[in-house]
Coordinates of C-alpha atoms and ligand atoms in Angstrom, one line a residue:
S1 CA 0.0 -0.2 -0.3
K2 CA 1.1 3.2 -0.7
K3 CA 2.9 5.8 2.6
K4 CA 0.4 8.0 4.0
L5 CA 1.3 11.8 3.3
Y6 CA 1.7 13.9 6.2
I7 CA 1.5 18.3 5.7
A8 CA 2.5 20.1 8.6
C9 CA 2.2 23.7 8.4
I10 CA 3.9 26.3 10.8
G11 CA 2.0 29.4 11.8
A12 CA -1.6 28.8 13.0
G13 CA -3.2 32.0 12.4
Y14 CA -5.4 33.5 9.5
V15 CA -4.5 31.5 6.5
G16 CA -2.5 28.5 8.0
G17 CA -5.6 27.5 10.1
P18 CA -8.5 27.8 7.8
T19 CA -6.9 26.5 5.1
M20 CA -5.2 23.4 6.7
S21 CA -8.8 22.5 8.0
V22 CA -10.0 23.1 4.6
I23 CA -7.4 20.8 3.2
A24 CA -8.3 17.9 5.9
K25 CA -11.6 17.9 5.1
H26 CA -11.2 17.1 1.8
C27 CA -7.9 14.7 1.5
P28 CA -9.2 12.1 4.6
E29 CA -6.1 9.9 3.8
I30 CA -3.9 13.0 4.8
D31 CA -2.8 13.8 8.5
V32 CA -2.3 17.8 8.4
E33 CA -0.4 19.2 11.6
V34 CA -1.3 22.6 12.4
V35 CA 1.9 23.8 14.1
D36 CA 2.6 27.6 16.1
V37 CA 4.6 28.5 19.2
N38 CA 2.3 30.6 20.6
K39 CA 0.2 27.9 22.9
D40 CA -2.9 29.9 24.0
R41 CA -3.8 29.8 20.0
I42 CA -2.9 25.9 19.8
N43 CA -5.0 25.6 22.9
A44 CA -7.8 27.8 21.2
W45 CA -7.7 25.8 17.9
N46 CA -8.1 22.8 20.4
D47 CA -11.3 24.1 22.2
S48 CA -14.1 21.9 22.6
N49 CA -16.2 24.8 22.6
L50 CA -16.5 25.8 18.8
D51 CA -17.1 29.2 19.7
N52 CA -13.5 30.0 21.3
L53 CA -11.6 29.0 18.5
P54 CA -8.8 31.8 17.8
V55 CA -10.9 32.7 14.1
Y56 CA -13.8 33.8 13.0
E57 CA -14.7 32.5 9.5
P58 CA -18.0 31.9 8.3
G59 CA -18.7 28.0 8.1
L60 CA -15.1 27.1 9.5
K61 CA -16.8 25.8 13.2
E62 CA -18.1 22.7 11.0
V63 CA -15.2 22.2 9.4
I64 CA -13.0 22.1 12.6
Q65 CA -15.7 19.2 13.9
K66 CA -15.3 17.0 10.9
A67 CA -11.7 17.1 10.4
R68 CA -10.4 17.9 13.9
G69 CA -9.4 14.8 15.7
R70 CA -9.6 12.9 12.6
N71 CA -6.6 13.6 10.2
L72 CA -6.5 17.4 11.1
F73 CA -4.0 18.4 14.6
F74 CA -3.5 21.6 16.3
T75 CA 0.0 21.7 18.4
T76 CA 3.0 23.3 19.3
D77 CA 5.5 20.2 18.8
V78 CA 7.3 21.5 15.9
K79 CA 9.7 19.0 16.3
G80 CA 7.9 16.4 15.5
A81 CA 5.8 17.9 13.5
I82 CA 8.3 18.8 11.3
E83 CA 10.3 15.3 11.7
R84 CA 6.5 12.9 10.2
A85 CA 6.0 16.0 7.4
D86 CA 6.2 14.9 3.9
I87 CA 4.9 18.7 2.8
I88 CA 6.0 21.4 5.4
F89 CA 3.6 24.8 4.4
I90 CA 5.4 27.8 6.2
S91 CA 2.5 29.8 7.3
V92 CA 3.7 32.5 9.8
N93 CA 3.3 36.1 9.5
T94 CA 5.3 38.5 7.4
P95 CA 4.6 41.8 9.2
T96 CA 6.4 45.5 8.1
K97 CA 9.6 45.8 9.6
V98 CA 9.2 48.5 12.8
Y99 CA 13.2 48.8 13.3
G100 CA 16.4 49.3 11.5
E101 CA 16.8 48.7 7.9
G102 CA 13.3 49.6 6.0
K103 CA 11.8 50.2 9.3
G104 CA 7.6 50.9 8.1
M105 CA 8.1 49.3 4.7
A106 CA 10.1 46.0 4.2
A107 CA 8.7 42.6 5.2
D108 CA 10.2 41.3 8.5
L109 CA 11.3 38.0 7.3
K110 CA 12.7 37.1 11.0
Y111 CA 9.5 34.1 11.4
V112 CA 9.9 33.3 8.0
E113 CA 14.2 32.3 8.8
L114 CA 13.2 31.0 12.2
C115 CA 10.9 28.6 11.0
T116 CA 13.4 27.5 8.3
R117 CA 16.2 27.2 10.4
Q118 CA 14.4 24.7 12.4
I119 CA 13.2 23.3 9.4
A120 CA 16.6 22.3 9.0
K121 CA 17.1 21.6 12.8
Y122 CA 15.0 19.0 12.5
S123 CA 14.7 17.2 9.0
N124 CA 15.1 13.5 9.2
G125 CA 14.7 13.2 5.2
D126 CA 14.1 14.9 2.7
K127 CA 11.2 17.2 2.8
I128 CA 9.1 19.9 0.2
V129 CA 9.2 23.0 1.8
V130 CA 5.7 25.2 0.9
E131 CA 6.4 28.7 1.0
K132 CA 1.9 29.9 2.0
S133 CA 2.6 32.9 3.7
T134 CA 3.2 36.3 1.3
L135 CA 6.6 36.8 0.7
P136 CA 9.3 39.3 -1.3
V137 CA 10.4 38.2 -4.6
R138 CA 12.9 35.4 -4.8
T139 CA 12.1 34.6 -1.2
A140 CA 12.4 30.7 -1.8
E141 CA 16.2 31.5 -3.2
S142 CA 17.4 32.4 0.7
I143 CA 15.2 29.7 2.0
R144 CA 17.0 26.7 -0.1
R145 CA 20.6 28.4 0.8
I146 CA 19.6 28.1 4.5
L147 CA 18.4 24.8 4.4
E148 CA 21.4 23.3 2.2
A149 CA 23.9 25.5 4.4
E150 CA 22.2 23.9 7.5
D151 CA 21.5 20.4 6.3
S152 CA 23.7 19.0 3.8
K153 CA 22.7 15.4 4.3
H154 CA 18.4 16.2 3.1
S155 CA 17.4 17.8 0.0
F156 CA 14.6 20.8 -0.1
T157 CA 12.6 21.3 -2.8
V158 CA 10.9 24.8 -2.0
L159 CA 8.1 25.9 -4.1
S160 CA 5.8 29.0 -3.6
N161 CA 1.7 28.4 -3.2
P162 CA 0.7 32.2 -2.4
E163 CA -2.5 32.2 -0.4
F164 CA -5.8 34.3 -2.2
L165 CA -8.3 34.3 0.3
A166 CA -10.4 37.0 2.0
E167 CA -11.0 36.8 5.7
G168 CA -14.9 37.1 6.1
T169 CA -15.2 34.7 3.3
A170 CA -11.8 32.6 4.1
I171 CA -14.1 29.2 3.9
D172 CA -15.8 29.9 0.5
D173 CA -12.4 31.8 -0.8
L174 CA -10.7 28.2 -0.6
E175 CA -13.9 25.7 -1.4
N176 CA -14.2 27.6 -4.3
A177 CA -11.0 29.7 -5.2
D178 CA -11.0 31.4 -8.5
R179 CA -7.5 29.5 -8.9
V180 CA -5.0 27.8 -7.0
L181 CA -1.2 29.0 -7.6
I182 CA 1.8 26.8 -7.3
G183 CA 5.4 28.1 -8.4
S184 CA 8.5 25.6 -8.8
D185 CA 11.6 25.3 -10.7
E186 CA 12.1 22.8 -13.7
T187 CA 14.0 20.4 -12.7
P188 CA 13.0 17.0 -11.6
F189 CA 12.4 17.4 -8.1
G190 CA 11.1 21.1 -8.8
L191 CA 8.3 19.1 -10.7
S192 CA 7.6 16.1 -9.1
A193 CA 6.9 18.5 -5.9
L194 CA 4.4 20.4 -7.8
E195 CA 2.3 17.4 -8.8
K196 CA 3.1 16.2 -5.3
I197 CA 0.7 19.6 -4.5
S198 CA -1.6 19.9 -7.5
S199 CA -2.8 16.8 -6.4
I200 CA -4.3 18.0 -2.6
Y201 CA -5.8 20.8 -4.1
E202 CA -7.3 18.9 -7.1
H203 CA -9.0 16.1 -4.4
W204 CA -11.5 19.8 -4.7
L205 CA -10.9 22.3 -7.2
P206 CA -11.1 21.4 -11.2
K207 CA -7.6 20.4 -12.6
E208 CA -7.9 23.8 -14.7
R209 CA -7.8 26.2 -12.0
V210 CA -4.6 24.7 -10.3
L211 CA -1.8 27.1 -12.3
K212 CA 1.7 26.4 -12.1
T213 CA 4.3 28.8 -12.7
N214 CA 8.4 29.4 -11.9
V215 CA 8.9 30.5 -8.4
W216 CA 9.3 34.2 -8.7
S217 CA 6.2 34.7 -11.1
S218 CA 4.2 32.9 -8.5
E219 CA 5.8 35.0 -5.2
L220 CA 5.4 38.0 -7.6
S221 CA 1.8 37.3 -8.2
K222 CA 0.5 37.5 -4.9
L223 CA 2.4 40.7 -4.2
T224 CA 0.9 42.5 -7.7
A225 CA -3.1 40.9 -6.8
N226 CA -2.9 42.7 -3.4
A227 CA -1.9 45.3 -4.9
M228 CA -4.1 45.7 -7.8
L229 CA -7.0 45.4 -5.6
A230 CA -6.2 47.6 -2.8
Q231 CA -5.5 50.5 -6.0
R232 CA -9.3 50.0 -7.1
V233 CA -9.7 50.6 -3.3
S234 CA -7.8 54.0 -3.2
S235 CA -9.2 54.9 -7.2
I236 CA -12.7 54.8 -6.1
N237 CA -12.0 56.6 -2.6
A238 CA -10.0 59.2 -4.5
I239 CA -13.3 60.1 -6.2
S240 CA -15.0 60.2 -3.7
A241 CA -13.8 63.3 -2.3
L242 CA -14.0 64.8 -5.2
C243 CA -17.8 63.4 -5.3
E244 CA -18.4 65.2 -2.1
Q245 CA -17.3 69.0 -3.6
T246 CA -19.5 68.5 -6.6
G247 CA -22.7 66.7 -5.6
A248 CA -22.0 63.5 -7.6
D249 CA -22.6 60.4 -5.6
V250 CA -20.1 57.6 -5.6
A251 CA -22.4 55.3 -5.4
E252 CA -23.8 56.0 -8.6
I253 CA -20.3 56.1 -10.3
S254 CA -18.8 52.5 -9.0
H255 CA -22.5 51.5 -10.3
A256 CA -21.9 53.2 -13.9
I257 CA -17.8 52.5 -14.6
G258 CA -18.8 48.6 -13.0
M259 CA -21.1 47.4 -15.4
D260 CA -18.0 48.4 -18.2
S261 CA -17.6 44.8 -18.2
R262 CA -13.4 45.9 -18.9
I263 CA -13.6 47.7 -15.3
G264 CA -16.1 45.1 -13.4
S265 CA -17.9 45.5 -10.2
K266 CA -16.2 44.2 -7.5
F267 CA -14.0 46.1 -5.5
L268 CA -15.6 49.8 -5.7
N269 CA -17.1 50.3 -2.7
A270 CA -15.5 54.0 -1.6
S271 CA -14.9 53.2 1.9
V272 CA -13.1 55.2 5.4
G273 CA -10.1 53.4 3.9
F274 CA -9.1 49.6 3.7
G275 CA -8.0 47.9 6.3
G276 CA -6.6 44.4 7.2
S277 CA -3.5 42.7 7.9
C278 CA -1.9 42.7 3.9
F279 CA -3.2 45.4 1.9
Q280 CA -1.0 48.3 3.6
K281 CA 2.2 45.5 4.3
D282 CA 2.2 44.0 0.7
I283 CA 1.8 47.4 -0.7
L284 CA 5.1 48.4 1.7
N285 CA 6.5 46.0 0.9
L286 CA 6.4 46.0 -2.8
T287 CA 8.2 49.3 -2.9
Y288 CA 10.4 48.6 -0.8
L289 CA 11.7 46.0 -3.2
C290 CA 11.3 48.5 -6.2
R291 CA 13.7 50.8 -4.4
Y292 CA 16.2 48.1 -3.3
F293 CA 15.9 47.1 -7.5
N294 CA 16.1 51.0 -8.1
L295 CA 13.4 51.6 -9.3
P296 CA 11.9 54.7 -7.8
E297 CA 9.4 55.2 -10.2
V298 CA 8.0 52.4 -10.1
A299 CA 7.8 52.8 -5.8
E300 CA 6.2 56.0 -6.0
Y301 CA 3.5 54.6 -8.3
W302 CA 2.4 52.4 -5.6
E303 CA 3.5 53.6 -2.5
Q304 CA 0.3 56.1 -4.1
V305 CA -2.2 53.6 -3.0
V306 CA -1.4 53.5 0.6
K307 CA -0.9 57.8 0.8
M308 CA -4.2 58.0 -0.4
N309 CA -6.0 55.5 2.2
D310 CA -3.6 57.5 4.4
Y311 CA -5.3 60.3 3.1
Q312 CA -9.4 59.1 3.2
K313 CA -8.6 58.1 6.6
N314 CA -7.7 61.4 7.9
R315 CA -10.5 63.0 6.3
F316 CA -13.5 61.7 7.7
A317 CA -12.1 61.9 11.1
N318 CA -11.0 65.7 10.6
N319 CA -14.8 65.6 9.2
I320 CA -15.6 64.3 12.1
I321 CA -14.2 67.3 13.9
K322 CA -15.0 70.3 11.1
T323 CA -19.1 68.8 11.7
L324 CA -18.9 69.0 15.5
F325 CA -18.1 72.9 15.7
N326 CA -14.8 72.0 15.3
T327 CA -14.1 70.3 18.9
V328 CA -14.8 66.7 20.1
S329 CA -13.1 67.0 23.3
G330 CA -15.5 65.9 26.3
K331 CA -18.4 64.7 23.4
K332 CA -19.2 61.4 23.0
I333 CA -18.1 59.4 19.4
S334 CA -19.9 56.3 19.9
F335 CA -18.6 54.0 16.6
L336 CA -20.0 50.9 15.4
G337 CA -17.7 48.2 14.1
W338 CA -14.2 47.8 14.9
A339 CA -12.9 44.8 13.2
F340 CA -11.3 45.6 9.0
K341 CA -14.6 44.4 8.1
K342 CA -17.5 42.3 8.2
D343 CA -17.2 38.8 9.3
T344 CA -14.3 39.0 11.3
N345 CA -12.7 39.5 14.3
D346 CA -9.2 40.5 13.0
T347 CA -8.8 44.3 13.9
R348 CA -5.3 44.5 12.5
E349 CA -4.8 47.5 10.6
S350 CA -7.8 48.6 10.8
A351 CA -9.1 52.0 10.0
A352 CA -11.7 52.7 12.9
I353 CA -8.2 52.3 14.9
Y354 CA -6.7 55.5 13.3
V355 CA -9.9 57.6 12.8
A356 CA -9.9 56.7 16.5
D357 CA -6.2 57.3 17.6
K358 CA -7.2 61.0 15.6
L359 CA -10.2 61.7 17.3
L360 CA -7.7 61.0 20.9
Q361 CA -5.6 63.6 20.0
D362 CA -8.4 65.6 20.4
R363 CA -9.4 64.1 23.6
A364 CA -13.1 63.0 22.5
E365 CA -14.4 59.8 24.6
I366 CA -15.1 56.7 22.3
H367 CA -17.0 54.6 22.6
V368 CA -17.4 51.3 20.6
Y369 CA -19.5 48.3 19.9
D370 CA -18.3 45.4 17.1
P371 CA -20.0 41.7 17.4
K372 CA -17.1 40.3 17.6
V373 CA -14.1 42.7 19.2
N374 CA -13.9 42.6 22.9
S375 CA -12.4 45.2 24.7
E376 CA -9.0 44.2 25.5
Q377 CA -8.5 44.3 21.7
V378 CA -9.3 47.8 21.5
I379 CA -7.1 49.3 23.9
Q380 CA -4.3 47.5 22.9
D381 CA -4.0 48.3 18.9
L382 CA -4.5 52.1 19.9
L383 CA -1.3 51.9 21.9
Y384 CA 0.4 49.4 19.6
L385 CA -0.7 52.3 16.8
Q386 CA 0.7 54.9 19.3
K387 CA 4.1 53.1 19.9
Y388 CA 4.6 52.2 15.7
R389 CA 2.7 55.6 14.0
F390 CA 6.4 56.3 12.3
V391 CA 5.0 53.3 9.9
N392 CA 2.1 56.0 8.5
N393 CA 4.5 59.1 9.4
H394 CA 1.8 60.6 11.3
D395 CA 3.2 63.3 13.9
F396 CA 1.1 62.5 16.7
E397 CA 1.6 63.3 20.8
S398 CA 1.2 59.5 22.4
L399 CA -1.3 59.8 25.5
P400 CA -0.2 57.7 28.0
E401 CA -2.2 54.3 28.9
E402 CA -4.4 55.1 31.4
E403 CA -5.5 58.2 29.7
V404 CA -6.1 55.4 26.5
R405 CA -8.3 53.1 28.7
D406 CA -10.4 56.6 30.1
L407 CA -11.4 57.6 27.0
V408 CA -11.7 54.5 25.4
K409 CA -15.0 52.3 26.8
V410 CA -16.0 48.9 24.8
Y411 CA -19.7 47.4 25.1
N412 CA -21.2 44.6 24.3
D413 CA -24.9 46.2 23.8
P414 CA -24.9 48.5 20.4
Y415 CA -27.6 50.4 22.2
S416 CA -25.9 51.1 25.7
A417 CA -22.7 52.1 22.9
L418 CA -24.9 54.4 21.4
K419 CA -26.7 56.0 24.1
D420 CA -26.6 60.2 24.8
A421 CA -23.5 59.4 22.1
H422 CA -23.2 63.7 20.1
A423 CA -22.0 61.6 16.8
I424 CA -21.7 57.9 15.1
A425 CA -19.0 56.9 13.0
I426 CA -20.0 53.8 11.3
L427 CA -16.5 51.6 10.8
T428 CA -17.4 48.5 9.8
E429 CA -20.4 47.4 7.6
W430 CA -21.8 44.7 10.0
D431 CA -25.2 43.6 8.3
E432 CA -26.7 43.7 11.9
F433 CA -26.2 47.6 12.0
K434 CA -28.9 48.0 9.3
S435 CA -31.7 46.7 11.1
Y436 CA -31.0 48.7 14.1
N437 CA -33.9 50.6 15.9
W438 CA -32.5 54.2 14.3
Q439 CA -35.3 56.0 15.8
E440 CA -35.1 55.2 19.2
I441 CA -31.3 55.4 18.7
Y442 CA -31.7 58.9 17.6
D443 CA -34.2 59.3 20.2
N444 CA -31.7 58.8 23.3
M445 CA -28.9 61.1 20.8
H446 CA -27.8 64.7 21.8
K447 CA -29.2 67.0 19.0
P448 CA -28.1 67.6 16.2
A449 CA -27.6 64.0 15.9
F450 CA -25.0 63.2 13.4
V451 CA -24.2 59.4 11.8
F452 CA -20.6 59.4 9.5
D453 CA -21.0 56.3 7.6
G454 CA -17.7 55.4 6.8
R455 CA -19.7 52.4 4.7
N456 CA -22.7 53.9 3.3
I457 CA -24.8 50.7 4.8
L458 CA -27.9 53.2 5.2
T459 CA -29.4 55.4 3.0
R460 CA -29.7 59.4 3.5
T461 CA -33.2 59.2 2.8
M462 CA -34.2 57.1 6.0
M463 CA -31.7 58.5 8.6
S464 CA -32.7 62.1 6.9
K465 CA -36.4 61.6 7.7
I466 CA -35.5 60.4 11.2
G467 CA -34.0 63.8 12.1
F468 CA -30.5 62.3 11.5
K469 CA -27.8 64.3 9.9
Y470 CA -26.2 62.3 8.0
Q471 CA -22.9 62.0 5.9
G472 CA -22.0 58.8 4.0
I473 CA -18.3 59.3 2.2
G474 CA -18.2 60.2 -1.3
S475 CA -21.9 62.0 -2.0
A476 CA -23.3 65.2 -0.5
E477 CA -26.0 67.5 -0.1
L478 CA -24.9 70.7 -1.7
Ligands
NAD501 P1 -1.3 35.2 11.5 O1 -0.1 36.3 12.5 O2 -2.7 35.3 11.8 O3 -0.6 34.4 12.1 C1 0.8 33.8 12.4 C2 1.2 32.6 13.4 O4 2.6 31.9 13.2 C3 1.2 33.1 14.5 O5 -0.2 32.4 15.5 C4 2.0 33.3 14.8 O6 2.6 32.6 16.7 C5 2.7 31.6 14.4 N1 4.1 32.2 14.4 C6 5.6 32.9 13.9 N2 6.8 32.5 14.0 C7 6.6 30.8 14.2 C8 7.4 29.7 14.5 N3 8.4 29.7 13.8 N4 7.5 28.9 14.4 C9 6.0 28.0 15.0 N5 5.0 29.5 14.3 C10 5.5 30.6 14.5 O7 -0.9 35.8 10.1 P2 -2.0 35.3 9.2 O8 -2.9 36.4 9.2 O9 -2.2 33.8 9.5 O10 -0.8 35.3 8.1 C11 0.3 34.3 7.6 C12 0.5 35.0 6.8 O11 -0.2 34.5 5.3 C13 1.2 36.3 6.5 O12 2.2 36.2 4.7 C14 0.0 36.8 5.4 O13 0.7 38.5 5.2 C15 -0.9 35.3 4.2 N6 -1.7 36.0 4.3 C16 -2.5 36.6 4.7 C17 -4.0 36.5 4.5 C18 -4.9 37.2 5.2 O14 -6.1 37.8 5.3 N7 -4.5 37.4 6.7 C19 -4.3 35.7 3.3 C20 -3.5 35.6 2.3 C21 -1.7 35.9 2.6
UDX502 C1 -7.3 40.7 1.1 C2 -7.5 39.6 -0.3 O1 -8.6 39.9 -0.8 C3 -6.9 38.7 -0.2 O2 -6.9 37.7 -1.6 C4 -5.6 38.2 -0.1 O3 -5.4 37.5 0.0 C5 -5.0 38.8 1.5 O4 -6.0 40.0 1.7 P1 -8.7 41.0 3.1 O5 -7.9 41.8 3.7 O6 -8.9 40.0 4.3 O7 -8.2 40.0 1.9 O8 -10.0 41.6 3.0 P2 -10.6 42.6 1.3 O9 -11.9 41.9 1.3 O10 -9.1 42.5 0.8 O11 -10.7 43.6 2.2 C6 -9.7 44.3 2.7 C7 -9.8 46.3 3.1 O12 -10.5 46.6 2.1 C8 -11.4 45.4 3.8 O13 -10.9 46.8 5.2 C9 -12.8 46.4 2.8 O14 -13.4 47.1 4.4 C10 -12.0 47.2 1.8 N1 -12.4 47.3 1.3 C11 -12.8 46.3 0.2 C12 -12.8 48.5 0.5 O15 -12.6 49.6 1.0 N2 -14.0 49.0 -0.4 C13 -14.0 47.6 -1.7 O16 -14.6 47.7 -2.5 C14 -13.6 46.5 -1.4

């Protein structure tokens, strides 16, 4: 009989967890071990109460329930998992560097290098190493050199297989992927590894959706995809500013241009600004690479996408201050939403953090409700931004922790968060916000009752009828 295939995945985060769960679900004959150095995270993945999983994604619980303990395992045993594995996915975090050379721009590859060295140290046979993390183009070369230098006894094949899932729709994106991309070199080892990885995905995806390229194209496709997606958001956000000055409505423009099949209708929602752990980080990474390869014009072109996003977040916060008679000091500003988009508990780089930070400079009281984000997360996000604000080049003052804790309150119930507010700011497009009793909310607010809808989820007619002073993104009553 055929030898059983073993997969290890290093990094049990938003990518490693859901991706490996879906692989395990569809490949019952393969054993999948997801390892992490973070014990709390692994414990949460193993929690018998599926509401305590560390990642919230619609449909994730059901997949975990099916595969966990059968052929899907979460563990902190890095050594054992590497020993057992034929294929090792690297799915660790690759954040923007916050120190030294390339600070605020380059990808911090220390976690990738660390786990590469662990692979070399614990390998007891030949291994296929797969880059699942998003990495600068040519990282596979560095990984291969480290592996070969540290362990000359075994042979290693390094492939690139970037992940394209979006948070909030991760399970659906994995189950029905538009495509899976695998990059390998053209050696016999490379091509045989490519077939192995491809056959995993072919358990549930049609063969034609598995794209095979060279390693460098695969690595760079991931950065390019995110840069192009973010660029669409920044482009429509740029137009939203012009709409507010002219009486054009950005939603009507998105609809009109989106019907052009060359442009397409997706990713044209004007907003308070994009967030998430990927877009900004990956564009800064791309920008840094271009400068490294002495292509300053190309670097500047992409950097502008991030600058426009900073502008949009700032513009939203400044507009709140201006509209509230130029002062928010001591006023209660209630935030609906803190996550960077709906249907996720992830808050990394959420626009809400930047808007709150800006309003805190003016000593506003921020009262937050988000269906999936807890109080400590909100505070930690603000303190983290204060510490590393240089990444966005803001010349802001940092408040002492006690003052942040004093000015920011987080609620488990939306109506308490909104009571006695001077203004409401909608930062995330959670569906439940649309069905609130807006009349009751209006009755319990200070007047004029301002609503700043950073996601355009409510309608001006309905809100104005109740009596709100309503402002969406990219439309204004002139
Ligand atoms: P994450 O921070 O949620 O998870 C990474 C995990 O790796 C952490 O739990 C950390 O403890 C663990 N880790 C770090 N070093 C380790 C080591 N040496 N040994 C064992 N565990 C280690 O990150 P994420 O959001 O899952 O992203 C992972 C990668 O995937 C990044 O490169 C990211 O750019 C990319 N990516 C993310 C998304 C997304 O939507 N989040 C989508 C596509 C690609
Ligand atoms: C993104 C990519 O979509 C995904 O392919 C990649 O693997 C990881 O990065 P993610 O960041 O999880 O996924 O979510 P995404 O849906 O892309 O949204 C990113 C941000 O852009 C969110 O803050 C979202 O609210 C914002 N956005 C998106 C807009 O403001 N307008 C839009 O039209 C679309």
